[in-house]
Amino acid sequence: MLAWAALLSALFLAILVSFRPAVPVIWGDTPPFVESALRTLEAGQPTVAGGRDPGYPTFLAMTFAFGGDLGTVVRLQQAAWAALMLALAITAQTATRSAVGLVPIILVAIYPGLLLFTNVLTADLLFAVFLNLATAGLLVAACVDGAARCCAVVASILCAAVAACLRSQGLLVPIAAILVGVPLARPATPARLAVMAVSVAAALALLLAGSRFGASNSDQASAVFVPKTLFCNHLNIVLASDAARREIVSAAGDRADATMERLAADFAAEPGRWPVLGFFGDACLFDTEPDRDLADNTGNAVSAAAAYWRIFLAALRDRPLAYAGKFVRQMAYGLASAWPPYALEPVIPVSSDDVPHVSEIMARHGRAPEQIDLQGGSVRISLLSDFPGIATYLFKALSAAFVIAVIFWTVAAVRRRCPAFVTRAGIVVVMGAASIATAAAAHTLDVSRYLIPAVPMVGLMLSLFAVELTETIGADHAASVRGFP
């Protein structure tokens, strides 16, 4: 009890120390989010600009509708982060019944990669919150019985659906939550089956209405974003595929040679920036010339998007093993770098070029912000950010510990030992894999922001592993003492 009280006090202290002034921080993603939010507010339905997902703009629009401003958004994000930390602590205690399980959660609470996004106006923080609440719900469901288990599964499925609305990276998360959660809700009584059916239907309705599937595209970037992302981040496969090249020539017509030269130049730009992928895919993604070259005579974005789909699918059919190899490399990198060193700077960086852009967008929609809203003082990130060398080694060590924990879980599952640990750790592994698989398949995990939302799940895995390892060592030691003559 003394250890539990001490660690719980340390967690609360970490949460309190980590609170920062409610200063909105503008990044490159912020302008399209704000533009999408204001268009959503005016249209009365999810409307996106710049290829953003509609979940976060809807959250911004609701905040504005109730009289809030950008400072209110930051305060809500900070409250959501604190609630997540408490939920993780409760989940770790429920799943492990040991104070040792709180230690990794304290490290999550002071992780600068998450703290950074409490002030940044992007979807990252809220996506991480709902993603990990979904995982926590499944873990709690595996530890309780009766109606509480059913309620935990329902909450998990709904949180997973919200996460998918916030970022397309979470598209597989609701599927994983349903596949894992529904079997947990046994015994399958008629009442429980009805509740599960209603929760799955509600999640599906939420995805259809509030995700990218149900959003209206208000500009060309949004219309081509998904197929162009797939096309550009597999440009090496596209350029190596004869079938894809023929599709490019067919779509570009007289501009085919110029288009091929431009794509080759995009492929060669900044080759070392994304080493796992092997090239810098964003050079192609933000190049608008191929959009015009690949569109038909009408020149509209819909025809360009269709061309990108055709070319990518032709390359995929022609070179499936190359795509499979890319996906495996990405997932292996995600496992090895599960707790990435990130945000190891004294203060949160601000995209000063985008600050006037956000101000102009809000003014154009009749919501001119005060200067202090967008250009407040610098915001410190975390105590660990002041010691980047130490923090880097710490996070690399935690990533290595996670790899060991996954290996331990695999061995235990194969040997059919430690059934409670295997079940609970398996939930974390499945949800963690689902959270990064979409990014690994469509983009690249060279972008650390795709790994950061899963860091709390890494903390939960380390909590389960630490307690299981401690108990196993203790049991082996007791057995050896009893057997000593």
Short mmCIF file of C-alpha atoms in Angstrom, two decimals:
data_model
loop_
_atom_site.label_atom_id
_atom_site.label_comp_id
_atom_site.label_asym_id
_atom_site.label_seq_id
_atom_site.Cartn_x
_atom_site.Cartn_y
_atom_site.Cartn_z
CA MET A 1 0.00 0.00 0.00
CA LEU A 2 2.90 2.35 0.77
CA ALA A 3 4.44 1.69 -2.64
CA TRP A 4 1.06 2.18 -4.31
CA ALA A 5 0.51 5.49 -2.51
CA ALA A 6 4.01 6.72 -3.35
CA LEU A 7 3.70 5.86 -7.05
CA LEU A 8 0.18 7.28 -7.29
CA SER A 9 1.45 10.50 -5.72
CA ALA A 10 4.30 10.54 -8.24
CA LEU A 11 1.78 10.12 -11.08
CA PHE A 12 -0.36 13.03 -9.83
CA LEU A 13 2.79 15.12 -9.44
CA ALA A 14 3.85 14.27 -12.99
CA ILE A 15 0.42 15.31 -14.27
CA LEU A 16 0.43 18.60 -12.35
CA VAL A 17 4.01 19.48 -13.34
CA SER A 18 3.24 18.71 -16.98
CA PHE A 19 0.44 21.28 -17.31
CA ARG A 20 1.40 24.21 -19.53
CA PRO A 21 -0.16 27.61 -20.24
CA ALA A 22 -3.17 27.36 -22.56
CA VAL A 23 -1.28 28.90 -25.48
CA PRO A 24 -2.40 27.61 -28.91
CA VAL A 25 0.57 26.48 -31.01
CA ILE A 26 0.27 26.65 -34.78
CA TRP A 27 1.81 23.95 -36.97
CA GLY A 28 1.65 23.31 -40.70
CA ASP A 29 -1.46 21.12 -40.29
CA THR A 30 -3.34 23.78 -38.34
CA PRO A 31 -4.60 26.04 -41.19
CA PRO A 32 -6.51 23.28 -43.03
CA PHE A 33 -7.95 22.08 -39.70
CA VAL A 34 -9.21 25.58 -38.86
CA GLU A 35 -10.51 26.11 -42.40
CA SER A 36 -12.32 22.76 -42.26
CA ALA A 37 -13.79 23.58 -38.84
CA LEU A 38 -15.22 26.91 -39.95
CA ARG A 39 -16.64 25.40 -43.15
CA THR A 40 -18.15 22.59 -41.10
CA LEU A 41 -19.74 25.14 -38.77
CA GLU A 42 -21.20 27.07 -41.70
CA ALA A 43 -22.36 24.02 -43.69
CA GLY A 44 -23.76 22.11 -40.71
CA GLN A 45 -22.04 18.90 -41.82
CA PRO A 46 -18.45 17.60 -41.90
CA THR A 47 -16.60 19.51 -44.62
CA VAL A 48 -12.85 19.17 -45.05
CA ALA A 49 -10.09 21.17 -46.71
CA GLY A 50 -6.47 20.27 -47.33
CA GLY A 51 -7.09 16.53 -47.12
CA ARG A 52 -7.79 16.55 -43.38
CA ASP A 53 -9.96 14.02 -41.57
CA PRO A 54 -13.26 15.51 -40.34
CA GLY A 55 -13.13 14.43 -36.68
CA TYR A 56 -10.88 17.17 -35.33
CA PRO A 57 -12.51 19.95 -37.40
CA THR A 58 -15.86 18.82 -35.97
CA PHE A 59 -14.41 19.11 -32.46
CA LEU A 60 -13.14 22.63 -33.28
CA ALA A 61 -16.49 23.58 -34.81
CA MET A 62 -18.37 22.45 -31.68
CA THR A 63 -15.97 24.42 -29.49
CA PHE A 64 -16.54 27.54 -31.58
CA ALA A 65 -20.31 26.97 -31.61
CA PHE A 66 -20.41 26.98 -27.81
CA GLY A 67 -18.50 30.25 -27.62
CA GLY A 68 -15.02 28.85 -27.16
CA ASP A 69 -11.82 30.00 -28.86
CA LEU A 70 -8.45 28.47 -29.63
CA GLY A 71 -7.41 28.82 -26.00
CA THR A 72 -10.47 26.79 -25.02
CA VAL A 73 -9.39 24.08 -27.46
CA VAL A 74 -6.00 23.85 -25.73
CA ARG A 75 -7.59 23.64 -22.28
CA LEU A 76 -9.90 20.85 -23.47
CA GLN A 77 -6.92 18.98 -24.92
CA GLN A 78 -5.04 19.33 -21.66
CA ALA A 79 -8.04 18.02 -19.73
CA ALA A 80 -8.34 15.08 -22.14
CA TRP A 81 -4.64 14.26 -21.66
CA ALA A 82 -4.99 14.33 -17.84
CA ALA A 83 -8.08 12.10 -18.04
CA LEU A 84 -6.15 9.66 -20.21
CA MET A 85 -3.29 9.48 -17.71
CA LEU A 86 -5.70 8.71 -14.87
CA ALA A 87 -7.51 6.12 -17.01
CA LEU A 88 -4.17 4.44 -17.81
CA ALA A 89 -3.28 4.33 -14.11
CA ILE A 90 -6.64 2.77 -13.23
CA THR A 91 -6.30 0.28 -16.08
CA ALA A 92 -2.77 -0.70 -15.06
CA GLN A 93 -3.88 -1.24 -11.47
CA THR A 94 -6.94 -3.23 -12.54
CA ALA A 95 -4.93 -5.43 -14.89
CA THR A 96 -1.89 -6.01 -12.67
CA ARG A 97 -3.01 -5.46 -9.04
CA SER A 98 0.53 -4.27 -8.36
CA ALA A 99 2.17 -0.91 -7.70
CA VAL A 100 4.99 -1.92 -10.06
CA GLY A 101 2.57 -1.52 -12.98
CA LEU A 102 2.36 2.22 -12.33
CA VAL A 103 6.03 2.92 -13.11
CA PRO A 104 5.68 2.79 -16.94
CA ILE A 105 2.53 4.91 -16.70
CA ILE A 106 4.48 7.62 -14.85
CA LEU A 107 7.00 7.57 -17.72
CA VAL A 108 4.12 7.97 -20.17
CA ALA A 109 2.85 10.96 -18.15
CA ILE A 110 6.18 12.80 -18.56
CA TYR A 111 6.75 11.74 -22.18
CA PRO A 112 7.36 14.98 -24.15
CA GLY A 113 6.09 13.45 -27.41
CA LEU A 114 2.55 13.44 -25.98
CA LEU A 115 2.83 16.57 -23.84
CA LEU A 116 3.82 18.56 -26.91
CA PHE A 117 0.45 17.96 -28.57
CA THR A 118 -1.63 19.27 -25.65
CA ASN A 119 -0.89 22.77 -26.99
CA VAL A 120 -0.61 22.05 -30.72
CA LEU A 121 -3.77 22.55 -32.78
CA THR A 122 -3.78 19.21 -34.58
CA ALA A 123 -5.69 15.95 -34.20
CA ASP A 124 -2.75 14.04 -32.67
CA LEU A 125 -3.63 14.43 -28.98
CA LEU A 126 -7.32 13.58 -29.23
CA PHE A 127 -6.55 10.64 -31.52
CA ALA A 128 -4.11 9.30 -28.92
CA VAL A 129 -6.68 9.79 -26.15
CA PHE A 130 -9.52 7.86 -27.82
CA LEU A 131 -7.19 5.21 -29.23
CA ASN A 132 -5.83 4.39 -25.79
CA LEU A 133 -9.20 4.65 -24.08
CA ALA A 134 -10.39 1.98 -26.51
CA THR A 135 -7.47 -0.25 -25.51
CA ALA A 136 -8.00 0.49 -21.81
CA GLY A 137 -11.67 -0.48 -22.14
CA LEU A 138 -10.77 -3.88 -23.57
CA LEU A 139 -8.17 -4.47 -20.85
CA VAL A 140 -10.68 -3.62 -18.14
CA ALA A 141 -13.23 -5.91 -19.83
CA ALA A 142 -10.73 -8.77 -19.62
CA CYS A 143 -10.40 -8.22 -15.86
CA VAL A 144 -14.03 -7.83 -14.75
CA ASP A 145 -17.23 -9.85 -15.06
CA GLY A 146 -20.93 -9.35 -15.60
CA ALA A 147 -22.50 -6.16 -16.88
CA ALA A 148 -19.28 -4.20 -16.24
CA ARG A 149 -17.49 -6.28 -18.86
CA CYS A 150 -20.19 -5.62 -21.44
CA CYS A 151 -20.15 -1.87 -20.72
CA ALA A 152 -16.36 -1.75 -21.03
CA VAL A 153 -16.50 -3.43 -24.43
CA VAL A 154 -19.20 -1.02 -25.65
CA ALA A 155 -17.16 1.98 -24.49
CA SER A 156 -14.09 0.57 -26.21
CA ILE A 157 -15.85 0.09 -29.55
CA LEU A 158 -17.29 3.63 -29.50
CA CYS A 159 -13.93 5.17 -28.53
CA ALA A 160 -12.28 3.25 -31.36
CA ALA A 161 -14.82 4.65 -33.82
CA VAL A 162 -14.16 8.20 -32.61
CA ALA A 163 -10.41 7.62 -33.01
CA ALA A 164 -10.95 6.56 -36.64
CA CYS A 165 -12.94 9.76 -37.25
CA LEU A 166 -10.08 11.85 -35.88
CA ARG A 167 -7.40 10.25 -38.06
CA SER A 168 -7.59 7.74 -40.90
CA GLN A 169 -4.56 6.08 -39.33
CA GLY A 170 -7.04 4.53 -36.90
CA LEU A 171 -9.22 2.97 -39.59
CA LEU A 172 -8.40 -0.58 -38.46
CA VAL A 173 -8.84 0.20 -34.76
CA PRO A 174 -12.68 -0.18 -34.64
CA ILE A 175 -12.37 -3.47 -36.52
CA ALA A 176 -9.81 -4.72 -34.00
CA ALA A 177 -11.93 -3.50 -31.08
CA ILE A 178 -14.97 -5.37 -32.39
CA LEU A 179 -13.07 -8.58 -33.16
CA VAL A 180 -11.43 -8.57 -29.72
CA GLY A 181 -14.29 -7.09 -27.71
CA VAL A 182 -17.27 -9.15 -28.84
CA PRO A 183 -15.72 -12.50 -27.74
CA LEU A 184 -14.81 -10.88 -24.40
CA ALA A 185 -18.49 -10.10 -23.77
CA ARG A 186 -19.38 -13.79 -23.32
CA PRO A 187 -21.52 -15.54 -22.20
CA ALA A 188 -23.55 -14.63 -25.25
CA THR A 189 -26.93 -14.01 -23.65
CA PRO A 190 -29.67 -12.41 -25.79
CA ALA A 191 -29.33 -9.14 -23.86
CA ARG A 192 -25.58 -8.98 -24.37
CA LEU A 193 -25.88 -9.87 -28.05
CA ALA A 194 -28.40 -7.05 -28.47
CA VAL A 195 -26.11 -4.58 -26.70
CA MET A 196 -23.15 -5.65 -28.85
CA ALA A 197 -25.22 -5.33 -32.02
CA VAL A 198 -26.37 -1.82 -31.07
CA SER A 199 -22.81 -0.72 -30.21
CA VAL A 200 -21.42 -2.06 -33.48
CA ALA A 201 -24.23 -0.35 -35.41
CA ALA A 202 -23.57 2.92 -33.56
CA ALA A 203 -19.86 2.68 -34.33
CA LEU A 204 -20.61 2.03 -38.00
CA ALA A 205 -23.00 4.98 -38.15
CA LEU A 206 -20.38 7.19 -36.50
CA LEU A 207 -17.78 6.13 -39.05
CA LEU A 208 -20.11 6.71 -41.99
CA ALA A 209 -21.14 10.15 -40.75
CA GLY A 210 -18.01 11.46 -39.05
CA SER A 211 -15.03 9.92 -40.82
CA ARG A 212 -13.47 10.59 -44.18
CA PHE A 213 -16.18 8.39 -45.75
CA GLY A 214 -18.92 10.86 -44.87
CA ALA A 215 -17.09 14.17 -45.29
CA SER A 216 -17.60 16.60 -48.14
CA ASN A 217 -14.42 17.59 -49.98
CA SER A 218 -14.20 21.35 -50.41
CA ASP A 219 -10.96 21.57 -52.41
CA GLN A 220 -8.76 19.65 -54.81
CA ALA A 221 -6.28 18.58 -52.13
CA SER A 222 -9.04 16.78 -50.21
CA ALA A 223 -10.39 15.06 -53.32
CA VAL A 224 -7.03 13.55 -54.32
CA PHE A 225 -5.49 13.13 -50.86
CA VAL A 226 -6.03 9.39 -50.25
CA PRO A 227 -5.15 8.02 -53.72
CA LYS A 228 -2.28 10.47 -54.11
CA THR A 229 -0.88 9.50 -50.69
CA LEU A 230 -0.85 5.85 -51.77
CA PHE A 231 0.64 6.76 -55.15
CA CYS A 232 3.40 9.01 -53.81
CA ASN A 233 4.48 6.85 -50.90
CA HIS A 234 4.86 3.88 -53.22
CA LEU A 235 6.50 5.85 -56.01
CA ASN A 236 9.44 3.44 -56.12
CA ILE A 237 7.06 0.58 -56.89
CA VAL A 238 5.12 2.69 -59.38
CA LEU A 239 8.22 3.73 -61.32
CA ALA A 240 9.51 0.13 -61.35
CA SER A 241 6.21 -1.27 -62.67
CA ASP A 242 5.69 -1.44 -66.43
CA ALA A 243 1.93 -1.70 -65.94
CA ALA A 244 1.88 1.47 -63.82
CA ARG A 245 4.04 3.31 -66.34
CA ARG A 246 1.58 2.42 -69.08
CA GLU A 247 -1.25 3.82 -66.96
CA ILE A 248 0.72 7.06 -66.48
CA VAL A 249 1.30 7.37 -70.22
CA SER A 250 -2.37 6.68 -70.90
CA ALA A 251 -3.55 9.28 -68.37
CA ALA A 252 -0.98 11.99 -69.20
CA GLY A 253 -1.14 11.68 -73.00
CA ASP A 254 1.11 14.25 -74.66
CA ARG A 255 2.45 15.28 -71.22
CA ALA A 256 3.68 11.75 -70.41
CA ASP A 257 7.42 12.44 -70.82
CA ALA A 258 7.28 15.59 -68.71
CA THR A 259 5.21 13.80 -66.08
CA MET A 260 7.68 10.90 -65.85
CA GLU A 261 10.60 13.33 -65.53
CA ARG A 262 8.82 15.24 -62.78
CA LEU A 263 7.97 12.07 -60.85
CA ALA A 264 11.58 10.90 -61.15
CA ALA A 265 12.73 14.26 -59.77
CA ASP A 266 10.28 13.99 -56.87
CA PHE A 267 11.54 10.49 -56.15
CA ALA A 268 15.17 11.70 -56.06
CA ALA A 269 14.45 14.67 -53.76
CA GLU A 270 15.98 14.41 -50.25
CA PRO A 271 16.71 10.65 -50.45
CA GLY A 272 17.95 10.34 -46.86
CA ARG A 273 15.06 12.10 -45.14
CA TRP A 274 12.88 8.98 -44.81
CA PRO A 275 15.43 6.13 -44.61
CA VAL A 276 12.96 3.33 -43.88
CA LEU A 277 10.83 4.17 -46.91
CA GLY A 278 13.94 4.96 -48.98
CA PHE A 279 12.73 8.28 -50.42
CA PHE A 280 10.85 11.43 -49.40
CA GLY A 281 7.24 10.77 -50.41
CA ASP A 282 5.98 14.24 -49.50
CA ALA A 283 8.00 15.75 -52.37
CA CYS A 284 5.49 14.09 -54.70
CA LEU A 285 2.49 14.58 -52.41
CA PHE A 286 2.85 18.37 -52.35
CA ASP A 287 3.71 18.64 -56.03
CA THR A 288 0.52 19.77 -57.80
CA GLU A 289 1.86 19.42 -61.35
CA PRO A 290 1.08 15.67 -61.59
CA ASP A 291 -2.53 16.47 -60.57
CA ARG A 292 -2.96 18.55 -63.69
CA ASP A 293 -1.01 16.16 -65.91
CA LEU A 294 -3.00 13.09 -64.89
CA ALA A 295 -6.45 14.71 -64.99
CA ASP A 296 -8.51 14.27 -68.12
CA ASN A 297 -9.44 17.11 -70.44
CA THR A 298 -11.81 18.54 -67.82
CA GLY A 299 -8.87 19.01 -65.45
CA ASN A 300 -10.93 18.33 -62.34
CA ALA A 301 -9.67 16.71 -59.14
CA VAL A 302 -12.00 13.72 -59.39
CA SER A 303 -10.40 12.53 -62.63
CA ALA A 304 -6.92 13.03 -61.15
CA ALA A 305 -7.92 10.97 -58.10
CA ALA A 306 -9.24 8.21 -60.36
CA ALA A 307 -5.95 8.21 -62.28
CA TYR A 308 -3.94 7.93 -59.09
CA TRP A 309 -6.08 4.96 -58.01
CA ARG A 310 -5.63 3.19 -61.35
CA ILE A 311 -1.87 3.69 -61.36
CA PHE A 312 -1.39 2.57 -57.76
CA LEU A 313 -3.54 -0.54 -58.19
CA ALA A 314 -1.72 -1.43 -61.42
CA ALA A 315 1.61 -1.20 -59.58
CA LEU A 316 0.23 -3.25 -56.68
CA ARG A 317 -0.99 -6.03 -58.98
CA ASP A 318 2.27 -5.99 -60.90
CA ARG A 319 4.61 -6.01 -57.88
CA PRO A 320 2.75 -7.39 -54.84
CA LEU A 321 5.91 -8.76 -53.19
CA ALA A 322 7.57 -5.35 -53.27
CA TYR A 323 4.56 -3.86 -51.51
CA ALA A 324 4.46 -6.70 -48.96
CA GLY A 325 8.17 -6.20 -48.26
CA LYS A 326 7.64 -2.50 -47.70
CA PHE A 327 4.82 -3.19 -45.24
CA VAL A 328 6.88 -5.75 -43.28
CA ARG A 329 9.83 -3.35 -43.02
CA GLN A 330 7.56 -0.60 -41.77
CA MET A 331 5.96 -2.80 -39.10
CA ALA A 332 9.35 -4.08 -37.96
CA TYR A 333 10.57 -0.52 -37.63
CA GLY A 334 7.43 0.38 -35.70
CA LEU A 335 8.13 -2.47 -33.26
CA ALA A 336 11.78 -1.51 -32.81
CA SER A 337 10.97 2.20 -32.34
CA ALA A 338 7.77 1.82 -30.35
CA TRP A 339 8.74 4.62 -27.92
CA PRO A 340 10.35 7.16 -30.29
CA PRO A 341 12.59 9.98 -29.01
CA TYR A 342 10.52 13.01 -29.96
CA ALA A 343 10.02 16.64 -28.90
CA LEU A 344 13.44 16.81 -27.25
CA GLU A 345 13.58 20.58 -27.49
CA PRO A 346 13.19 23.12 -24.65
CA VAL A 347 10.08 24.76 -26.12
CA ILE A 348 7.37 23.77 -28.57
CA PRO A 349 8.34 24.88 -32.10
CA VAL A 350 5.89 27.17 -33.88
CA SER A 351 5.31 27.41 -37.62
CA SER A 352 5.56 31.20 -37.82
CA ASP A 353 4.70 31.12 -41.54
CA ASP A 354 1.32 29.57 -40.75
CA VAL A 355 0.33 31.95 -37.92
CA PRO A 356 -0.81 34.76 -40.26
CA HIS A 357 -2.50 32.13 -42.44
CA VAL A 358 -4.65 30.96 -39.53
CA SER A 359 -5.39 34.57 -38.58
CA GLU A 360 -6.46 35.30 -42.16
CA ILE A 361 -8.70 32.22 -42.30
CA MET A 362 -10.49 33.15 -39.08
CA ALA A 363 -10.87 36.77 -40.17
CA ARG A 364 -12.32 35.67 -43.51
CA HIS A 365 -14.95 33.66 -41.66
CA GLY A 366 -15.78 36.52 -39.29
CA ARG A 367 -13.82 35.15 -36.31
CA ALA A 368 -10.73 37.32 -36.11
CA PRO A 369 -8.62 36.13 -33.15
CA GLU A 370 -6.72 38.36 -30.79
CA GLN A 371 -3.02 38.45 -31.49
CA ILE A 372 -2.21 36.76 -28.20
CA ASP A 373 -4.29 33.78 -29.26
CA LEU A 374 -1.79 32.86 -31.97
CA GLN A 375 1.45 34.53 -30.93
CA GLY A 376 1.72 33.88 -27.22
CA GLY A 377 5.01 33.25 -25.43
CA SER A 378 7.04 30.11 -25.95
CA VAL A 379 5.72 27.00 -24.21
CA ARG A 380 8.10 24.59 -22.51
CA ILE A 381 7.54 20.94 -23.31
CA SER A 382 8.78 18.70 -20.50
CA LEU A 383 11.53 18.26 -17.96
CA LEU A 384 12.94 15.44 -20.08
CA SER A 385 13.23 17.81 -23.04
CA ASP A 386 15.91 19.71 -21.10
CA PHE A 387 18.08 16.58 -21.12
CA PRO A 388 17.81 15.31 -24.71
CA GLY A 389 20.79 12.96 -24.49
CA ILE A 390 19.50 11.16 -21.42
CA ALA A 391 15.93 11.13 -22.78
CA THR A 392 17.05 9.62 -26.08
CA TYR A 393 18.78 6.71 -24.35
CA LEU A 394 15.79 6.26 -22.02
CA PHE A 395 13.28 6.02 -24.86
CA LYS A 396 15.51 3.67 -26.86
CA ALA A 397 15.80 1.46 -23.77
CA LEU A 398 12.02 1.49 -23.36
CA SER A 399 11.60 0.52 -27.02
CA ALA A 400 14.03 -2.37 -26.50
CA ALA A 401 12.11 -3.42 -23.37
CA PHE A 402 8.91 -3.43 -25.41
CA VAL A 403 10.49 -5.73 -28.01
CA ILE A 404 11.55 -8.08 -25.18
CA ALA A 405 8.01 -7.93 -23.74
CA VAL A 406 6.50 -8.88 -27.12
CA ILE A 407 8.95 -11.79 -27.43
CA PHE A 408 8.09 -12.90 -23.89
CA TRP A 409 4.38 -12.71 -24.74
CA THR A 410 4.91 -14.72 -27.95
CA VAL A 411 6.80 -17.46 -26.13
CA ALA A 412 4.19 -17.59 -23.36
CA ALA A 413 1.39 -17.82 -25.94
CA VAL A 414 3.11 -20.60 -27.87
CA ARG A 415 3.85 -22.56 -24.69
CA ARG A 416 0.35 -21.83 -23.34
CA ARG A 417 1.63 -20.42 -20.08
CA CYS A 418 0.47 -17.38 -18.09
CA PRO A 419 -3.03 -17.31 -19.68
CA ALA A 420 -4.12 -14.06 -18.00
CA PHE A 421 -0.97 -12.26 -19.15
CA VAL A 422 -1.24 -13.70 -22.65
CA THR A 423 -4.85 -12.49 -22.98
CA ARG A 424 -4.23 -8.99 -21.64
CA ALA A 425 -0.94 -8.42 -23.41
CA GLY A 426 -2.52 -9.84 -26.59
CA ILE A 427 -5.17 -7.11 -26.45
CA VAL A 428 -2.45 -4.46 -26.30
CA VAL A 429 -0.47 -6.06 -29.14
CA VAL A 430 -3.51 -6.33 -31.42
CA MET A 431 -4.67 -2.75 -30.77
CA GLY A 432 -1.14 -1.39 -31.11
CA ALA A 433 -0.63 -3.18 -34.41
CA ALA A 434 -4.00 -1.92 -35.67
CA SER A 435 -3.06 1.66 -34.77
CA ILE A 436 0.08 1.69 -36.94
CA ALA A 437 -0.78 -0.83 -39.68
CA THR A 438 -2.70 1.70 -41.79
CA ALA A 439 0.21 4.17 -41.70
CA ALA A 440 2.64 1.35 -42.49
CA ALA A 441 0.51 0.25 -45.46
CA ALA A 442 -0.31 3.69 -46.88
CA HIS A 443 2.49 6.00 -45.72
CA THR A 444 5.68 5.48 -43.71
CA LEU A 445 6.55 5.16 -40.04
CA ASP A 446 9.60 7.35 -40.66
CA VAL A 447 7.13 10.01 -39.51
CA SER A 448 7.32 9.60 -35.72
CA ARG A 449 3.91 11.22 -35.26
CA TYR A 450 2.36 7.97 -36.46
CA LEU A 451 4.03 6.05 -33.61
CA ILE A 452 3.47 8.50 -30.75
CA PRO A 453 -0.28 7.82 -30.23
CA ALA A 454 0.54 4.18 -29.44
CA VAL A 455 3.14 5.02 -26.77
CA PRO A 456 0.60 4.73 -23.89
CA MET A 457 -0.12 1.19 -25.12
CA VAL A 458 3.60 0.50 -24.95
CA GLY A 459 3.44 1.71 -21.35
CA LEU A 460 0.58 -0.67 -20.61
CA MET A 461 2.48 -3.55 -22.20
CA LEU A 462 5.53 -2.78 -20.08
CA SER A 463 3.31 -2.64 -16.97
CA LEU A 464 1.91 -6.10 -17.70
CA PHE A 465 5.35 -7.46 -18.55
CA ALA A 466 7.08 -6.00 -15.47
CA VAL A 467 4.50 -7.43 -13.08
CA GLU A 468 4.43 -10.83 -14.81
CA LEU A 469 8.21 -11.03 -14.84
CA THR A 470 8.41 -10.01 -11.18
CA GLU A 471 5.87 -12.63 -10.17
CA THR A 472 7.55 -15.32 -12.28
CA ILE A 473 10.96 -14.61 -10.75
CA GLY A 474 9.41 -14.54 -7.28
CA ALA A 475 7.64 -17.85 -7.82
CA ASP A 476 10.80 -19.50 -9.18
CA HIS A 477 12.81 -18.19 -6.23
CA ALA A 478 10.22 -19.49 -3.73
CA ALA A 479 10.21 -22.87 -5.45
CA SER A 480 13.99 -23.09 -5.30
CA VAL A 481 13.96 -22.18 -1.58
CA ARG A 482 11.38 -24.85 -0.84
CA GLY A 483 13.42 -27.41 -2.75
CA PHE A 484 16.69 -26.52 -0.97
CA PRO A 485 17.66 -29.33 1.46
#
